PDB file of C-alpha atoms in Angstrom:
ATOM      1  CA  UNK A   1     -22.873  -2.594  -9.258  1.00 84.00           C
ATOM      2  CA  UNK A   2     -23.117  -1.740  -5.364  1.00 90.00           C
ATOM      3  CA  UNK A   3     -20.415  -4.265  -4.799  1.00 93.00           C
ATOM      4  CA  UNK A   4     -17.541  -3.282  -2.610  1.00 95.00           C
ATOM      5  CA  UNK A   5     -14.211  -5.033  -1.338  1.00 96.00           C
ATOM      6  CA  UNK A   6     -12.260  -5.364   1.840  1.00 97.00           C
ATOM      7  CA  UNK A   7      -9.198  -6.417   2.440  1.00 98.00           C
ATOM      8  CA  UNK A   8      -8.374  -7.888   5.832  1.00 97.00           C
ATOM      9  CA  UNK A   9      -6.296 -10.197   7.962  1.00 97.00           C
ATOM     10  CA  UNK A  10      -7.992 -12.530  10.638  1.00 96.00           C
ATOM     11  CA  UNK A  11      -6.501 -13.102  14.174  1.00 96.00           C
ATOM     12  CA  UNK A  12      -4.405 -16.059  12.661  1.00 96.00           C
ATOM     13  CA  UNK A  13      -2.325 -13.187  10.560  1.00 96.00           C
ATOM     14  CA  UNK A  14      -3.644 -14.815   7.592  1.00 97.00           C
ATOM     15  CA  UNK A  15      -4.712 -12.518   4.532  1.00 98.00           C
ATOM     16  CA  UNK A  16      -8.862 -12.511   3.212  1.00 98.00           C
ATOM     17  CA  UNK A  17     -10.701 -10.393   0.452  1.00 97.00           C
ATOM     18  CA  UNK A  18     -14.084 -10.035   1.174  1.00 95.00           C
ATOM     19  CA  UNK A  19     -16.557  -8.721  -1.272  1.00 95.00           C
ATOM     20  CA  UNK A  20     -20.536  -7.400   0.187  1.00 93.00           C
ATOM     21  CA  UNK A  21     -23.365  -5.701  -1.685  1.00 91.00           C
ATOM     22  CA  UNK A  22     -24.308  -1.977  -0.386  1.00 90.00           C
ATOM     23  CA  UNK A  23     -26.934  -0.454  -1.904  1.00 88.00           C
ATOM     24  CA  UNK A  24     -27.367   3.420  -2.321  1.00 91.00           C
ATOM     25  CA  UNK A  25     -28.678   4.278   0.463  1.00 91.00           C
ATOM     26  CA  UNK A  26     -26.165   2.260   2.383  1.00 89.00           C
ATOM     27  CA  UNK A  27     -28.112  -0.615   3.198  1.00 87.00           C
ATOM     28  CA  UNK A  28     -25.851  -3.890   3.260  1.00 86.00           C
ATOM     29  CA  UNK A  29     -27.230  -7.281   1.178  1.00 80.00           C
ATOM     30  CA  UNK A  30     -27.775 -10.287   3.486  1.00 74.00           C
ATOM     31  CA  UNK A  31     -26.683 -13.170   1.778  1.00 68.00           C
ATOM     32  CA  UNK A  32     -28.408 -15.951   4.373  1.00 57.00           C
ATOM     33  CA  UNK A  33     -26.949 -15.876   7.610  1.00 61.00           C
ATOM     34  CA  UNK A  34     -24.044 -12.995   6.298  1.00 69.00           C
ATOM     35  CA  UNK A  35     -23.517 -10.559   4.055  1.00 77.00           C
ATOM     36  CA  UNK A  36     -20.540 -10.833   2.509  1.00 88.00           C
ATOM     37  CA  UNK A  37     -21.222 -12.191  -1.611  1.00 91.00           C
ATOM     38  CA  UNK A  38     -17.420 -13.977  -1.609  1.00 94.00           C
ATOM     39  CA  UNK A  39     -14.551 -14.625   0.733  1.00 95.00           C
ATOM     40  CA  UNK A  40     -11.309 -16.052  -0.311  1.00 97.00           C
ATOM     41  CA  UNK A  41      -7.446 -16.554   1.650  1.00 98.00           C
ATOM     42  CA  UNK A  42      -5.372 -14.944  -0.474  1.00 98.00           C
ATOM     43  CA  UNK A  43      -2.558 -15.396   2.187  1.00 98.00           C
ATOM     44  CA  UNK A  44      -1.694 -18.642   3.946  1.00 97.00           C
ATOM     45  CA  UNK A  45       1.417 -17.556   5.920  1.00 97.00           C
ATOM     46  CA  UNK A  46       1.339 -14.327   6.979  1.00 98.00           C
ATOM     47  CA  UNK A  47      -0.716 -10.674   5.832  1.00 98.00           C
ATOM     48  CA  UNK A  48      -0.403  -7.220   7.945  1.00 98.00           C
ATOM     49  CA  UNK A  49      -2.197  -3.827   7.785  1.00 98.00           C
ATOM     50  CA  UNK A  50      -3.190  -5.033   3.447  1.00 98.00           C
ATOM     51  CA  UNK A  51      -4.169  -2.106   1.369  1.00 98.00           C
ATOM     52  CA  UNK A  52      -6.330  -2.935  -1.720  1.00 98.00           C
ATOM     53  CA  UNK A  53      -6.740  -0.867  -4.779  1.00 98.00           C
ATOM     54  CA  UNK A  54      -8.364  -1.118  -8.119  1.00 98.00           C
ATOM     55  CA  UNK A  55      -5.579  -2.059 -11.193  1.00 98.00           C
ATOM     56  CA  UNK A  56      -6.368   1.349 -13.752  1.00 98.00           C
ATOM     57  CA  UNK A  57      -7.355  -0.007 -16.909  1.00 97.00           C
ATOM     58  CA  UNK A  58      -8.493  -3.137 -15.886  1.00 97.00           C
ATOM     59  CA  UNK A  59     -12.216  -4.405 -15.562  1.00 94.00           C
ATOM     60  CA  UNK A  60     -11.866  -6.650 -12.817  1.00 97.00           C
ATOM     61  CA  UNK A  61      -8.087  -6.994 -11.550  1.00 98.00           C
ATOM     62  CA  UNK A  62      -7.388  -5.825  -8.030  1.00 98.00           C
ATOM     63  CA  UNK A  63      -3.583  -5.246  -6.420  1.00 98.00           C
ATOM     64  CA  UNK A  64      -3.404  -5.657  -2.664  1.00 98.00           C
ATOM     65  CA  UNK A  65       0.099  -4.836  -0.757  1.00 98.00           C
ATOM     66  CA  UNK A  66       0.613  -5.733   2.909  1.00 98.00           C
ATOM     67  CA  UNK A  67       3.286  -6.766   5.627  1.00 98.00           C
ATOM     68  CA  UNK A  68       3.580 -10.892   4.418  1.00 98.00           C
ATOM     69  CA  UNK A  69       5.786 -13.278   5.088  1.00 98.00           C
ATOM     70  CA  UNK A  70       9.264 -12.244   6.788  1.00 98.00           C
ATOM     71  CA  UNK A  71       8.208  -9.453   7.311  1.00 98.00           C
ATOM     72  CA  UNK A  72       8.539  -8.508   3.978  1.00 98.00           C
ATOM     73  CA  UNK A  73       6.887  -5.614   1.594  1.00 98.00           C
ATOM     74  CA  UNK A  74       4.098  -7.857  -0.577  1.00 98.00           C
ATOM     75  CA  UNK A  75       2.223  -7.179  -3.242  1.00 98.00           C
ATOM     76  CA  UNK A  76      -0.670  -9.819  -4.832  1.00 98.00           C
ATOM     77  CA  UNK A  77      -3.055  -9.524  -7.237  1.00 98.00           C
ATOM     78  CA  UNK A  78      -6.483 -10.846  -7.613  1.00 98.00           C
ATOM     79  CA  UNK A  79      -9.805 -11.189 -10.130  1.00 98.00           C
ATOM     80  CA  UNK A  80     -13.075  -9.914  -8.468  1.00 98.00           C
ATOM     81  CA  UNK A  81     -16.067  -9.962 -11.141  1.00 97.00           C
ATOM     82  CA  UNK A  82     -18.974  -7.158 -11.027  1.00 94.00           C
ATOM     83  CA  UNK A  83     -20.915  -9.543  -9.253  1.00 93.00           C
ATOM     84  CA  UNK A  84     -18.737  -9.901  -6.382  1.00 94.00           C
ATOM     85  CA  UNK A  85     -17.421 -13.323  -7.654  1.00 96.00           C
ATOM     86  CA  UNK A  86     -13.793 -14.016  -6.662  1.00 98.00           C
ATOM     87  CA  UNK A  87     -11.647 -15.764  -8.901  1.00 98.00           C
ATOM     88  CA  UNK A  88     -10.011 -18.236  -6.611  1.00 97.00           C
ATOM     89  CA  UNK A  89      -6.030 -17.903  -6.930  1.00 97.00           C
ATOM     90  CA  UNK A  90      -3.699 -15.322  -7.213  1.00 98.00           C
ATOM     91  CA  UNK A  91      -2.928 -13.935 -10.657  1.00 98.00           C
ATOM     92  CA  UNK A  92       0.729 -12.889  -9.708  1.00 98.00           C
ATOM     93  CA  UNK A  93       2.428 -12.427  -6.375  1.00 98.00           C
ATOM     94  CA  UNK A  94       5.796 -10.634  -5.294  1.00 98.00           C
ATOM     95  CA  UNK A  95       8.302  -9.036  -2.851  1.00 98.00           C
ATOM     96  CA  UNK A  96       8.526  -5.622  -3.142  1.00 98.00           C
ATOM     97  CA  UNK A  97      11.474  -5.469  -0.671  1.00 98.00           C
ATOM     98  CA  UNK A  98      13.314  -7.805   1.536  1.00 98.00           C
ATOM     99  CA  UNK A  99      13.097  -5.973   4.385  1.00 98.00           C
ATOM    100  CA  UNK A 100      11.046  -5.309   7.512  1.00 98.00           C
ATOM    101  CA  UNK A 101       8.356  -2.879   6.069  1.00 98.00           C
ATOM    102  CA  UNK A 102       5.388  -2.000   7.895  1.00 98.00           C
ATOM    103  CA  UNK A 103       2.356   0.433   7.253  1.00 98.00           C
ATOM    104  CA  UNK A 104       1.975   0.260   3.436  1.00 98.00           C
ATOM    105  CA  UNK A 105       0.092   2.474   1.419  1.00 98.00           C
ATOM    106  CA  UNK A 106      -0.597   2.514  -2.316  1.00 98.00           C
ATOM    107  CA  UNK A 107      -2.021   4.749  -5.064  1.00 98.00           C
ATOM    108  CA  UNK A 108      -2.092   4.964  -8.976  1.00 98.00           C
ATOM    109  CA  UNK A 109       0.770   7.165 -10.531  1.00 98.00           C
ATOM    110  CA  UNK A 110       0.253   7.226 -14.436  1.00 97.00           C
ATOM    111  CA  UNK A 111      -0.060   4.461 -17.155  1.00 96.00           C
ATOM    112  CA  UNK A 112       0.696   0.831 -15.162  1.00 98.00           C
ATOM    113  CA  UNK A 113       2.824   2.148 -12.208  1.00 98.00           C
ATOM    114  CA  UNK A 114       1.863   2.457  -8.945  1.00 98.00           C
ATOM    115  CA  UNK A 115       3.456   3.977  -5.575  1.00 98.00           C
ATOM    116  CA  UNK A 116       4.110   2.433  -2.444  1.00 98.00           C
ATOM    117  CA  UNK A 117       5.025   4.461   0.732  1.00 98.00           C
ATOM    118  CA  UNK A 118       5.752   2.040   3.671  1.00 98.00           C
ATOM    119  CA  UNK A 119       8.167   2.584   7.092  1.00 98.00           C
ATOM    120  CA  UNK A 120      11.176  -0.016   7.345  1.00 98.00           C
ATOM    121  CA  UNK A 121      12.084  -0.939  11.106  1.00 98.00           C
ATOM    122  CA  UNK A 122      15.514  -1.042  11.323  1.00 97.00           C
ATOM    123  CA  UNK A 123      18.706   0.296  13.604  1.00 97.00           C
ATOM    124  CA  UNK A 124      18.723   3.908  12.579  1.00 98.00           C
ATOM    125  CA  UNK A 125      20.467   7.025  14.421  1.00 97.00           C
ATOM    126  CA  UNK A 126      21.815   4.335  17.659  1.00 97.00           C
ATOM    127  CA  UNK A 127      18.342   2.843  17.355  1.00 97.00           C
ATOM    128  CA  UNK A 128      15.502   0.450  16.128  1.00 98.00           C
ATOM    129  CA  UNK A 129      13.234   3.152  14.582  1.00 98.00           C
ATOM    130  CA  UNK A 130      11.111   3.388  11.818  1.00 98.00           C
ATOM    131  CA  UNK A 131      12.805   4.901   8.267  1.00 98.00           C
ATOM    132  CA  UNK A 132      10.736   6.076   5.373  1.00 98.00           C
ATOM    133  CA  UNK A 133      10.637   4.165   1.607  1.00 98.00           C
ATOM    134  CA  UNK A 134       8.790   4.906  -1.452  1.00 98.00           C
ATOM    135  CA  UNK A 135       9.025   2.793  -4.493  1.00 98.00           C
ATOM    136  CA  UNK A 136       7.189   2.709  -7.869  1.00 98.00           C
ATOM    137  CA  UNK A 137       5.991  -0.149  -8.813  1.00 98.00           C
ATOM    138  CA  UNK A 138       4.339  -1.726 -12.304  1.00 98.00           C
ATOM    139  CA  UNK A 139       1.050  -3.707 -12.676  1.00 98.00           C
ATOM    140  CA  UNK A 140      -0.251  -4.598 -15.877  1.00 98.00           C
ATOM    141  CA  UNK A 141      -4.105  -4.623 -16.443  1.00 98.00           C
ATOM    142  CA  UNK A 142      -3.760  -8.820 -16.605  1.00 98.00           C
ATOM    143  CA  UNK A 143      -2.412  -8.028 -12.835  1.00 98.00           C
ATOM    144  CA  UNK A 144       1.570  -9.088 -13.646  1.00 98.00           C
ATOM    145  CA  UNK A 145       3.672  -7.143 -10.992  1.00 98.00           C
ATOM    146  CA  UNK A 146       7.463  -5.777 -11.447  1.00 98.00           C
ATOM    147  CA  UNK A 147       8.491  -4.399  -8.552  1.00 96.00           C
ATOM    148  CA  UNK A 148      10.795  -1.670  -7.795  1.00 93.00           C
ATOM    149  CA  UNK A 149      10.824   0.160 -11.252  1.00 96.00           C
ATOM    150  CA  UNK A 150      12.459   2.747  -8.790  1.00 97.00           C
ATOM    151  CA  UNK A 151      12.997   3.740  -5.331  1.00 98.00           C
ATOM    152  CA  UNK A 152      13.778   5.834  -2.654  1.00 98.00           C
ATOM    153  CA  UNK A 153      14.998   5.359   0.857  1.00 98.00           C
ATOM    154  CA  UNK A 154      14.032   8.535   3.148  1.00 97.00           C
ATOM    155  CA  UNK A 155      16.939   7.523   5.648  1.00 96.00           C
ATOM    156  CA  UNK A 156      19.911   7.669   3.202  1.00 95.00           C
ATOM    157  CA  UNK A 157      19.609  11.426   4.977  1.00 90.00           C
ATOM    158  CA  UNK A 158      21.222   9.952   8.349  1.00 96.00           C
ATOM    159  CA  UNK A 159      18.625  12.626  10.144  1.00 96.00           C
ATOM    160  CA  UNK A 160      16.214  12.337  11.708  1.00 96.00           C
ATOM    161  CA  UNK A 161      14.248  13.805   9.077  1.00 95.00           C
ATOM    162  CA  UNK A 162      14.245  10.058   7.307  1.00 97.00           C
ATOM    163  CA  UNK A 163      12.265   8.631  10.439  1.00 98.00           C
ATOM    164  CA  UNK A 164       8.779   8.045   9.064  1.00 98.00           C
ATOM    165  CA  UNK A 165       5.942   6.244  10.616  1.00 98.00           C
ATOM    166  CA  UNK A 166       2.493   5.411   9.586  1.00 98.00           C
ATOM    167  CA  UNK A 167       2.718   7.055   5.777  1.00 98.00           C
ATOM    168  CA  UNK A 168       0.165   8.093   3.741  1.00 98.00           C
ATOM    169  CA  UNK A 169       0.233   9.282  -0.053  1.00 98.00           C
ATOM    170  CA  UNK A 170      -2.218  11.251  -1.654  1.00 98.00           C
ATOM    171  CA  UNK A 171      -2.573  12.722  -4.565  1.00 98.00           C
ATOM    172  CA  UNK A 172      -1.934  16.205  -4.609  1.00 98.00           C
ATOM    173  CA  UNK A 173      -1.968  17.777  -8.803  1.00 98.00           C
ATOM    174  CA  UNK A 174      -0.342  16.522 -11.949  1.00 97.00           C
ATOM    175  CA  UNK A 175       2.960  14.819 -11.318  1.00 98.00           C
ATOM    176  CA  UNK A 176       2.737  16.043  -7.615  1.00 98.00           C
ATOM    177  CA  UNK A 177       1.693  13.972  -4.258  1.00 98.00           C
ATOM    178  CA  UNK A 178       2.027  14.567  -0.528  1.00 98.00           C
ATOM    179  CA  UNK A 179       3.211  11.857   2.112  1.00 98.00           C
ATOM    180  CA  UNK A 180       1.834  12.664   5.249  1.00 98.00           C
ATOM    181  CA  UNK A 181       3.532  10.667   8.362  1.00 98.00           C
ATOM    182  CA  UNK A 182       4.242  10.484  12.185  1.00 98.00           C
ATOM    183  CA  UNK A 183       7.834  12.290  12.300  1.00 97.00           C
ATOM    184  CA  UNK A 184      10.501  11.689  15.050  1.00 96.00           C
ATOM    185  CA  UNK A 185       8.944  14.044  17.465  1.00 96.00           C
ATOM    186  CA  UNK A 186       6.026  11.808  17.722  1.00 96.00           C
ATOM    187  CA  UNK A 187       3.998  15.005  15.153  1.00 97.00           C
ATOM    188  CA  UNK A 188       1.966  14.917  12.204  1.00 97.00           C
ATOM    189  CA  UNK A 189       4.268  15.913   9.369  1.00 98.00           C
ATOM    190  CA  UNK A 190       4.302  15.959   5.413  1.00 97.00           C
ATOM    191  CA  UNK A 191       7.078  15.669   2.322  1.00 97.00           C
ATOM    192  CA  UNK A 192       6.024  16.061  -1.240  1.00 98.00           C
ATOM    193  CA  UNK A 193       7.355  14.070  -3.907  1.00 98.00           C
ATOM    194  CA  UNK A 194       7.059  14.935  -7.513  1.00 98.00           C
ATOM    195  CA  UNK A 195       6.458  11.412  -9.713  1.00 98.00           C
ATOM    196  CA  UNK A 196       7.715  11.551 -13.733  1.00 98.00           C
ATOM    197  CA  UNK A 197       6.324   9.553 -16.274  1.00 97.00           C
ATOM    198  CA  UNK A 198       4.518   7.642 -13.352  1.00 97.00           C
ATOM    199  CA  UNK A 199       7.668   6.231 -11.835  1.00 97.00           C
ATOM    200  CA  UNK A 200      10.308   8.162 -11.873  1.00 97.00           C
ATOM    201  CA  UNK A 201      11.030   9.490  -8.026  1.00 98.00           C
ATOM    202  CA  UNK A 202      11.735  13.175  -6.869  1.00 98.00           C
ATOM    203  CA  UNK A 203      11.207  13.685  -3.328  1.00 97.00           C
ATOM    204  CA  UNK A 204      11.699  17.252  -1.550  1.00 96.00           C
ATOM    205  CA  UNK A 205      14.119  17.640   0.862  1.00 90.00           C
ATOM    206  CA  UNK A 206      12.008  20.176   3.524  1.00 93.00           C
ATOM    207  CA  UNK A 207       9.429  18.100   5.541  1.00 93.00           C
ATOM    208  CA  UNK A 208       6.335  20.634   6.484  1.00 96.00           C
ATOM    209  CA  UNK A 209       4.889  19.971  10.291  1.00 96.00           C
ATOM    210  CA  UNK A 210       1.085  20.023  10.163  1.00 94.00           C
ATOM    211  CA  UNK A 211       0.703  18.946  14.138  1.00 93.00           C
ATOM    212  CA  UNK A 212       3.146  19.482  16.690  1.00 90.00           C
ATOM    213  CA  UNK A 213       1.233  17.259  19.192  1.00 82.00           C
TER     214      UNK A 213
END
C-alpha cells in the first residue's frame, strides 16, 4: 500500500524503524510537520550498519540484523501493519555470533532460512583484519529466530583469500548466490556459494576479481 520501511541508527548508536508513505510517482506523504507514518527504538544499547528484510511467508513480520551490543552479530524481529503501524516491541531477538561482526547483509534462502554474510575483525595473518562469515539462519513467519542452523568461517583458509570486507549476497539461480566483497588487495572481488535445502552451506574455494582498483 505505498508504505515503505527504513531501518536506521541515530547519532546515539541507537537502532529505529521508520515507516513513510510514497506514492507511485514517488511523491512522499506529509504526515504534519514529517513524513514518516511510525517510528519506533527497536534498540536501546547499541545498532550498526541494520539491514531490514521482509520475513517470506509472513503478512506483516519484518527481520532486521545489525552490529548490536558487544559488538555482536544481531538479529530482531518486528510487526509493521499495511498501514505503516508499528507494533511496539520486539517479537524475538538474538545473537547470531559472539563475535566482533561488522557489515551484515541478509537475504531469503528457501522455506524459513535466511543467510547472513558479515566480516569479523579479528587478529588474522599477524594482524587485526577483517575475515569473512556466512551463516544460515531460521525465522519463522510469527518472527521466532534460531540462529546458526549452519555456518561457515571464510578464514579457516589461513590466506589471505578469507579476508573479506564489506560483503554482499545476492541471489544468483536456484540453490546458487554470489558474495561480492572488498578482498585483501583493497579490490572488488566475488565467491559463490551454493545453499541446500535453504541452509545447508557450500562455498567455492576460487574467489573471481571483478576490480583490481
Amino acid at each position: 500500500n505505498n508504505r515503505y520501511a527504513i531501518v536506521s541508527r541515530n547519532s546515539a548508536l541507537v537502532g529505529f524503524v521508520i515507516t513513510v508513505e510514497v506514492s507511485d510517482n514517488g511523491n512522499i506523504t506529509e504526515n504534519a510537520t514529517t513524513s514518516v507514518c511510525d517510528i519506533y527504538q527497536f534498540e536501546t544499547t547499541r545498532c550498526e550498519t541494520p539491514r531490514i528484510v521482509k520475513v517470506v511467508g509472513s503478512t506483516d513480520i519484518y527481520a532486521i540484523i545489525y552490529r548490536g551490543p558487544n559488538y555482536y552479530l544481531y538479529m530482531a524481529t518486528i510487526k509493521i501493519a499495511s498501514d505503516g503501524k508499528i507494533t511496539k516491541g520486539v517479537l524475538d531477538k538474538k545473537v547470531l555470533d559472539s563475535i566482533n561482526s561488522n557489515y551484515p547483509d541478509i537475504i531469503y534462502t528457501e522455506t524459513d532460512y535466511y543467510g547472513v554474510v558479515y566480516s569479523s575483525y579479528e587478529f588474522y595473518l599477524a594482524a587485526n583484519r577483517y575475515v569473512g562469515r556466512l551463516q544460515t539462519a531460521k525465522v519463522t513467519t510469527a518472527g521466532v529466530i534460531t540462529a546458526q542452523k549452519s555456518y561457515y568461517n571464510f578464514g579457516s583458509s589461513g590466506t589471505a583469500a578469507g579476508i573479506m570486507q564489506y560483503p554482499d549476497i545476492i541471489h544468483v539461480n536456484g540453490e546458487y548466490y554470489s558474495i561480492v566483497f572488498r578482498d585483501s588487495d583493497t579490490d572488488g572481488a566475488l565467491i559463490s556459494v551454493q545453499i541446500k535445502n535453504g541452509w545447508n552451506l557450500f562455498p567455492d574455494t576460487v574467489k573471481y576479481k571483478f576490480d583490481n582498483n
